[in-house]
């Protein structure tokens, strides 16, 4: 059963991804309407702008960016240490930091993968209509109905005939459901070990 669970996780991940994509796709019509409403005003603004003014702004921004890059480059080159040992230690430190960051991202990626897979599992259950069934099963496990003793169940059956027969038919069905749920949980727990 553990192998089946391992095979289901990527499928649940795919289902979760598809569900999240559908949710985002549902937002697209609203964005299109918003862009359609804003487009005429933006087009008018572009038509009214003077190309020379735009060119002057772009030229000024390019000169500022070039000056900033040159200043930063001079700062970095001036700050380099020529001592080879110190550069080696810095390289080792950066490599170790890189490994640590990579491991951290791997853990975060695994957590997100599991979150999306769990979302996918919930989405699949919702698509199948199993959510309500699971809640019912949990309620039966949390608060199982007391099982009638054999002596108590036989005594009312002898007294009232048809009413007792209807009551005894319902009681075993509930009892069986509780047993199945407990048996399923015990089987799943045994397989995980």
PDB file of C-alpha atoms in Angstrom, residues 44-166:
ATOM      1  CA  UNK A  44      -4.671  58.476 -26.006  1.00  0.00           C
ATOM      2  CA  UNK A  45      -1.846  59.188 -23.576  1.00  0.00           C
ATOM      3  CA  UNK A  46       0.668  57.543 -25.912  1.00  0.00           C
ATOM      4  CA  UNK A  47      -0.670  59.449 -28.907  1.00  0.00           C
ATOM      5  CA  UNK A  48      -0.442  62.779 -27.081  1.00  0.00           C
ATOM      6  CA  UNK A  49       3.157  62.321 -25.903  1.00  0.00           C
ATOM      7  CA  UNK A  50       5.912  64.069 -27.791  1.00  0.00           C
ATOM      8  CA  UNK A  51       8.584  61.632 -29.070  1.00  0.00           C
ATOM      9  CA  UNK A  52      11.361  64.175 -28.395  1.00  0.00           C
ATOM     10  CA  UNK A  53      10.385  64.418 -24.717  1.00  0.00           C
ATOM     11  CA  UNK A  54      10.383  60.639 -24.397  1.00  0.00           C
ATOM     12  CA  UNK A  55      13.774  60.419 -26.104  1.00  0.00           C
ATOM     13  CA  UNK A  56      15.233  63.023 -23.735  1.00  0.00           C
ATOM     14  CA  UNK A  57      13.939  61.136 -20.687  1.00  0.00           C
ATOM     15  CA  UNK A  58      15.357  57.846 -21.946  1.00  0.00           C
ATOM     16  CA  UNK A  59      18.723  59.469 -22.687  1.00  0.00           C
ATOM     17  CA  UNK A  60      18.869  61.017 -19.211  1.00  0.00           C
ATOM     18  CA  UNK A  61      17.992  57.691 -17.557  1.00  0.00           C
ATOM     19  CA  UNK A  62      20.627  55.877 -19.639  1.00  0.00           C
ATOM     20  CA  UNK A  63      23.306  58.375 -18.593  1.00  0.00           C
ATOM     21  CA  UNK A  64      22.333  57.983 -14.925  1.00  0.00           C
ATOM     22  CA  UNK A  65      22.420  54.197 -15.209  1.00  0.00           C
ATOM     23  CA  UNK A  66      25.821  54.294 -16.907  1.00  0.00           C
ATOM     24  CA  UNK A  67      27.229  56.550 -14.200  1.00  0.00           C
ATOM     25  CA  UNK A  68      25.835  54.267 -11.484  1.00  0.00           C
ATOM     26  CA  UNK A  69      27.281  51.145 -13.124  1.00  0.00           C
ATOM     27  CA  UNK A  70      30.695  52.768 -13.531  1.00  0.00           C
ATOM     28  CA  UNK A  71      30.702  53.872  -9.887  1.00  0.00           C
ATOM     29  CA  UNK A  72      29.731  50.397  -8.657  1.00  0.00           C
ATOM     30  CA  UNK A  73      32.321  48.746 -10.894  1.00  0.00           C
ATOM     31  CA  UNK A  74      35.057  51.063  -9.612  1.00  0.00           C
ATOM     32  CA  UNK A  75      33.956  50.329  -6.047  1.00  0.00           C
ATOM     33  CA  UNK A  76      34.047  46.552  -6.600  1.00  0.00           C
ATOM     34  CA  UNK A  77      37.426  46.625  -8.380  1.00  0.00           C
ATOM     35  CA  UNK A  78      38.887  48.891  -5.721  1.00  0.00           C
ATOM     36  CA  UNK A  79      37.529  46.673  -2.960  1.00  0.00           C
ATOM     37  CA  UNK A  80      39.051  43.451  -4.278  1.00  0.00           C
ATOM     38  CA  UNK A  81      41.638  42.039  -1.996  1.00  0.00           C
ATOM     39  CA  UNK A  82      44.808  40.909  -3.731  1.00  0.00           C
ATOM     40  CA  UNK A  83      45.688  38.509  -0.977  1.00  0.00           C
ATOM     41  CA  UNK A  84      45.191  35.013  -2.501  1.00  0.00           C
ATOM     42  CA  UNK A  85      44.566  33.289   0.825  1.00  0.00           C
ATOM     43  CA  UNK A  86      41.773  35.651   1.651  1.00  0.00           C
ATOM     44  CA  UNK A  87      40.261  35.163  -1.807  1.00  0.00           C
ATOM     45  CA  UNK A  88      40.447  31.384  -1.340  1.00  0.00           C
ATOM     46  CA  UNK A  89      38.703  31.587   2.025  1.00  0.00           C
ATOM     47  CA  UNK A  90      36.061  33.836   0.534  1.00  0.00           C
ATOM     48  CA  UNK A  91      35.507  31.363  -2.311  1.00  0.00           C
ATOM     49  CA  UNK A  92      35.147  28.488   0.168  1.00  0.00           C
ATOM     50  CA  UNK A  93      32.756  30.525   2.264  1.00  0.00           C
ATOM     51  CA  UNK A  94      30.669  31.384  -0.775  1.00  0.00           C
ATOM     52  CA  UNK A  95      30.642  27.735  -1.869  1.00  0.00           C
ATOM     53  CA  UNK A  96      29.451  26.610   1.566  1.00  0.00           C
ATOM     54  CA  UNK A  97      26.805  29.294   1.594  1.00  0.00           C
ATOM     55  CA  UNK A  98      25.704  28.183  -1.868  1.00  0.00           C
ATOM     56  CA  UNK A  99      25.352  24.595  -0.683  1.00  0.00           C
ATOM     57  CA  UNK A 100      23.360  25.739   2.336  1.00  0.00           C
ATOM     58  CA  UNK A 101      21.073  27.886   0.213  1.00  0.00           C
ATOM     59  CA  UNK A 102      20.590  25.036  -2.267  1.00  0.00           C
ATOM     60  CA  UNK A 103      19.653  22.653   0.556  1.00  0.00           C
ATOM     61  CA  UNK A 104      17.247  25.224   1.965  1.00  0.00           C
ATOM     62  CA  UNK A 105      15.577  25.660  -1.427  1.00  0.00           C
ATOM     63  CA  UNK A 106      15.355  21.892  -1.827  1.00  0.00           C
ATOM     64  CA  UNK A 107      13.525  21.626   1.503  1.00  0.00           C
ATOM     65  CA  UNK A 108      11.189  24.485   0.564  1.00  0.00           C
ATOM     66  CA  UNK A 109      10.518  22.905  -2.822  1.00  0.00           C
ATOM     67  CA  UNK A 110       9.657  19.573  -1.187  1.00  0.00           C
ATOM     68  CA  UNK A 111       7.295  21.331   1.248  1.00  0.00           C
ATOM     69  CA  UNK A 112       5.531  23.148  -1.598  1.00  0.00           C
ATOM     70  CA  UNK A 113       5.332  19.884  -3.571  1.00  0.00           C
ATOM     71  CA  UNK A 114       3.657  18.196  -0.608  1.00  0.00           C
ATOM     72  CA  UNK A 115       1.289  21.151  -0.113  1.00  0.00           C
ATOM     73  CA  UNK A 116       0.210  21.086  -3.756  1.00  0.00           C
ATOM     74  CA  UNK A 117      -0.148  17.280  -3.620  1.00  0.00           C
ATOM     75  CA  UNK A 118      -2.355  17.603  -0.519  1.00  0.00           C
ATOM     76  CA  UNK A 119      -4.399  20.265  -2.307  1.00  0.00           C
ATOM     77  CA  UNK A 120      -4.688  17.918  -5.272  1.00  0.00           C
ATOM     78  CA  UNK A 121      -5.870  15.093  -3.037  1.00  0.00           C
ATOM     79  CA  UNK A 122      -8.546  17.369  -1.580  1.00  0.00           C
ATOM     80  CA  UNK A 123      -9.529  18.511  -5.071  1.00  0.00           C
ATOM     81  CA  UNK A 124      -9.849  14.906  -6.276  1.00  0.00           C
ATOM     82  CA  UNK A 125     -11.985  14.045  -3.262  1.00  0.00           C
ATOM     83  CA  UNK A 126     -14.168  17.073  -3.903  1.00  0.00           C
ATOM     84  CA  UNK A 127     -14.507  16.096  -7.564  1.00  0.00           C
ATOM     85  CA  UNK A 128     -15.535  12.613  -6.519  1.00  0.00           C
ATOM     86  CA  UNK A 129     -17.790  13.841  -3.702  1.00  0.00           C
ATOM     87  CA  UNK A 130     -15.825  11.981  -1.064  1.00  0.00           C
ATOM     88  CA  UNK A 131     -15.393  14.921   1.304  1.00  0.00           C
ATOM     89  CA  UNK A 132     -18.789  14.419   2.911  1.00  0.00           C
ATOM     90  CA  UNK A 133     -18.151  10.676   3.258  1.00  0.00           C
ATOM     91  CA  UNK A 134     -14.819  11.271   4.990  1.00  0.00           C
ATOM     92  CA  UNK A 135     -16.381  13.687   7.475  1.00  0.00           C
ATOM     93  CA  UNK A 136     -19.026  11.084   8.267  1.00  0.00           C
ATOM     94  CA  UNK A 137     -16.353   8.418   8.778  1.00  0.00           C
ATOM     95  CA  UNK A 138     -14.380  10.712  11.085  1.00  0.00           C
ATOM     96  CA  UNK A 139     -17.533  11.459  13.098  1.00  0.00           C
ATOM     97  CA  UNK A 140     -18.214   7.740  13.501  1.00  0.00           C
ATOM     98  CA  UNK A 141     -14.660   7.132  14.699  1.00  0.00           C
ATOM     99  CA  UNK A 142     -14.675  10.071  17.095  1.00  0.00           C
ATOM    100  CA  UNK A 143     -18.104   9.379  18.559  1.00  0.00           C
ATOM    101  CA  UNK A 144     -19.048   5.772  17.869  1.00  0.00           C
ATOM    102  CA  UNK A 145     -22.526   4.778  18.925  1.00  0.00           C
ATOM    103  CA  UNK A 146     -22.563   2.357  21.839  1.00  0.00           C
ATOM    104  CA  UNK A 147     -23.024  -1.191  20.576  1.00  0.00           C
ATOM    105  CA  UNK A 148     -26.081  -2.861  22.117  1.00  0.00           C
ATOM    106  CA  UNK A 149     -25.367  -5.958  24.159  1.00  0.00           C
ATOM    107  CA  UNK A 150     -26.729  -9.229  22.822  1.00  0.00           C
ATOM    108  CA  UNK A 151     -29.077  -9.699  25.763  1.00  0.00           C
ATOM    109  CA  UNK A 152     -30.506  -6.162  25.466  1.00  0.00           C
ATOM    110  CA  UNK A 153     -30.894  -6.466  21.690  1.00  0.00           C
ATOM    111  CA  UNK A 154     -32.732  -9.817  21.963  1.00  0.00           C
ATOM    112  CA  UNK A 155     -35.143  -8.719  24.715  1.00  0.00           C
ATOM    113  CA  UNK A 156     -36.730  -5.795  22.768  1.00  0.00           C
ATOM    114  CA  UNK A 157     -36.863  -7.966  19.639  1.00  0.00           C
ATOM    115  CA  UNK A 158     -39.040 -10.489  21.393  1.00  0.00           C
ATOM    116  CA  UNK A 159     -41.342  -7.792  22.769  1.00  0.00           C
ATOM    117  CA  UNK A 160     -42.076  -5.574  19.730  1.00  0.00           C
ATOM    118  CA  UNK A 161     -41.660  -7.657  16.558  1.00  0.00           C
ATOM    119  CA  UNK A 162     -41.438  -5.279  13.512  1.00  0.00           C
ATOM    120  CA  UNK A 163     -40.042  -2.255  15.347  1.00  0.00           C
ATOM    121  CA  UNK A 164     -37.287  -4.337  16.869  1.00  0.00           C
ATOM    122  CA  UNK A 165     -36.422  -5.867  13.506  1.00  0.00           C
ATOM    123  CA  UNK A 166     -36.022  -2.402  11.962  1.00  0.00           C
TER     124      UNK A 166
END
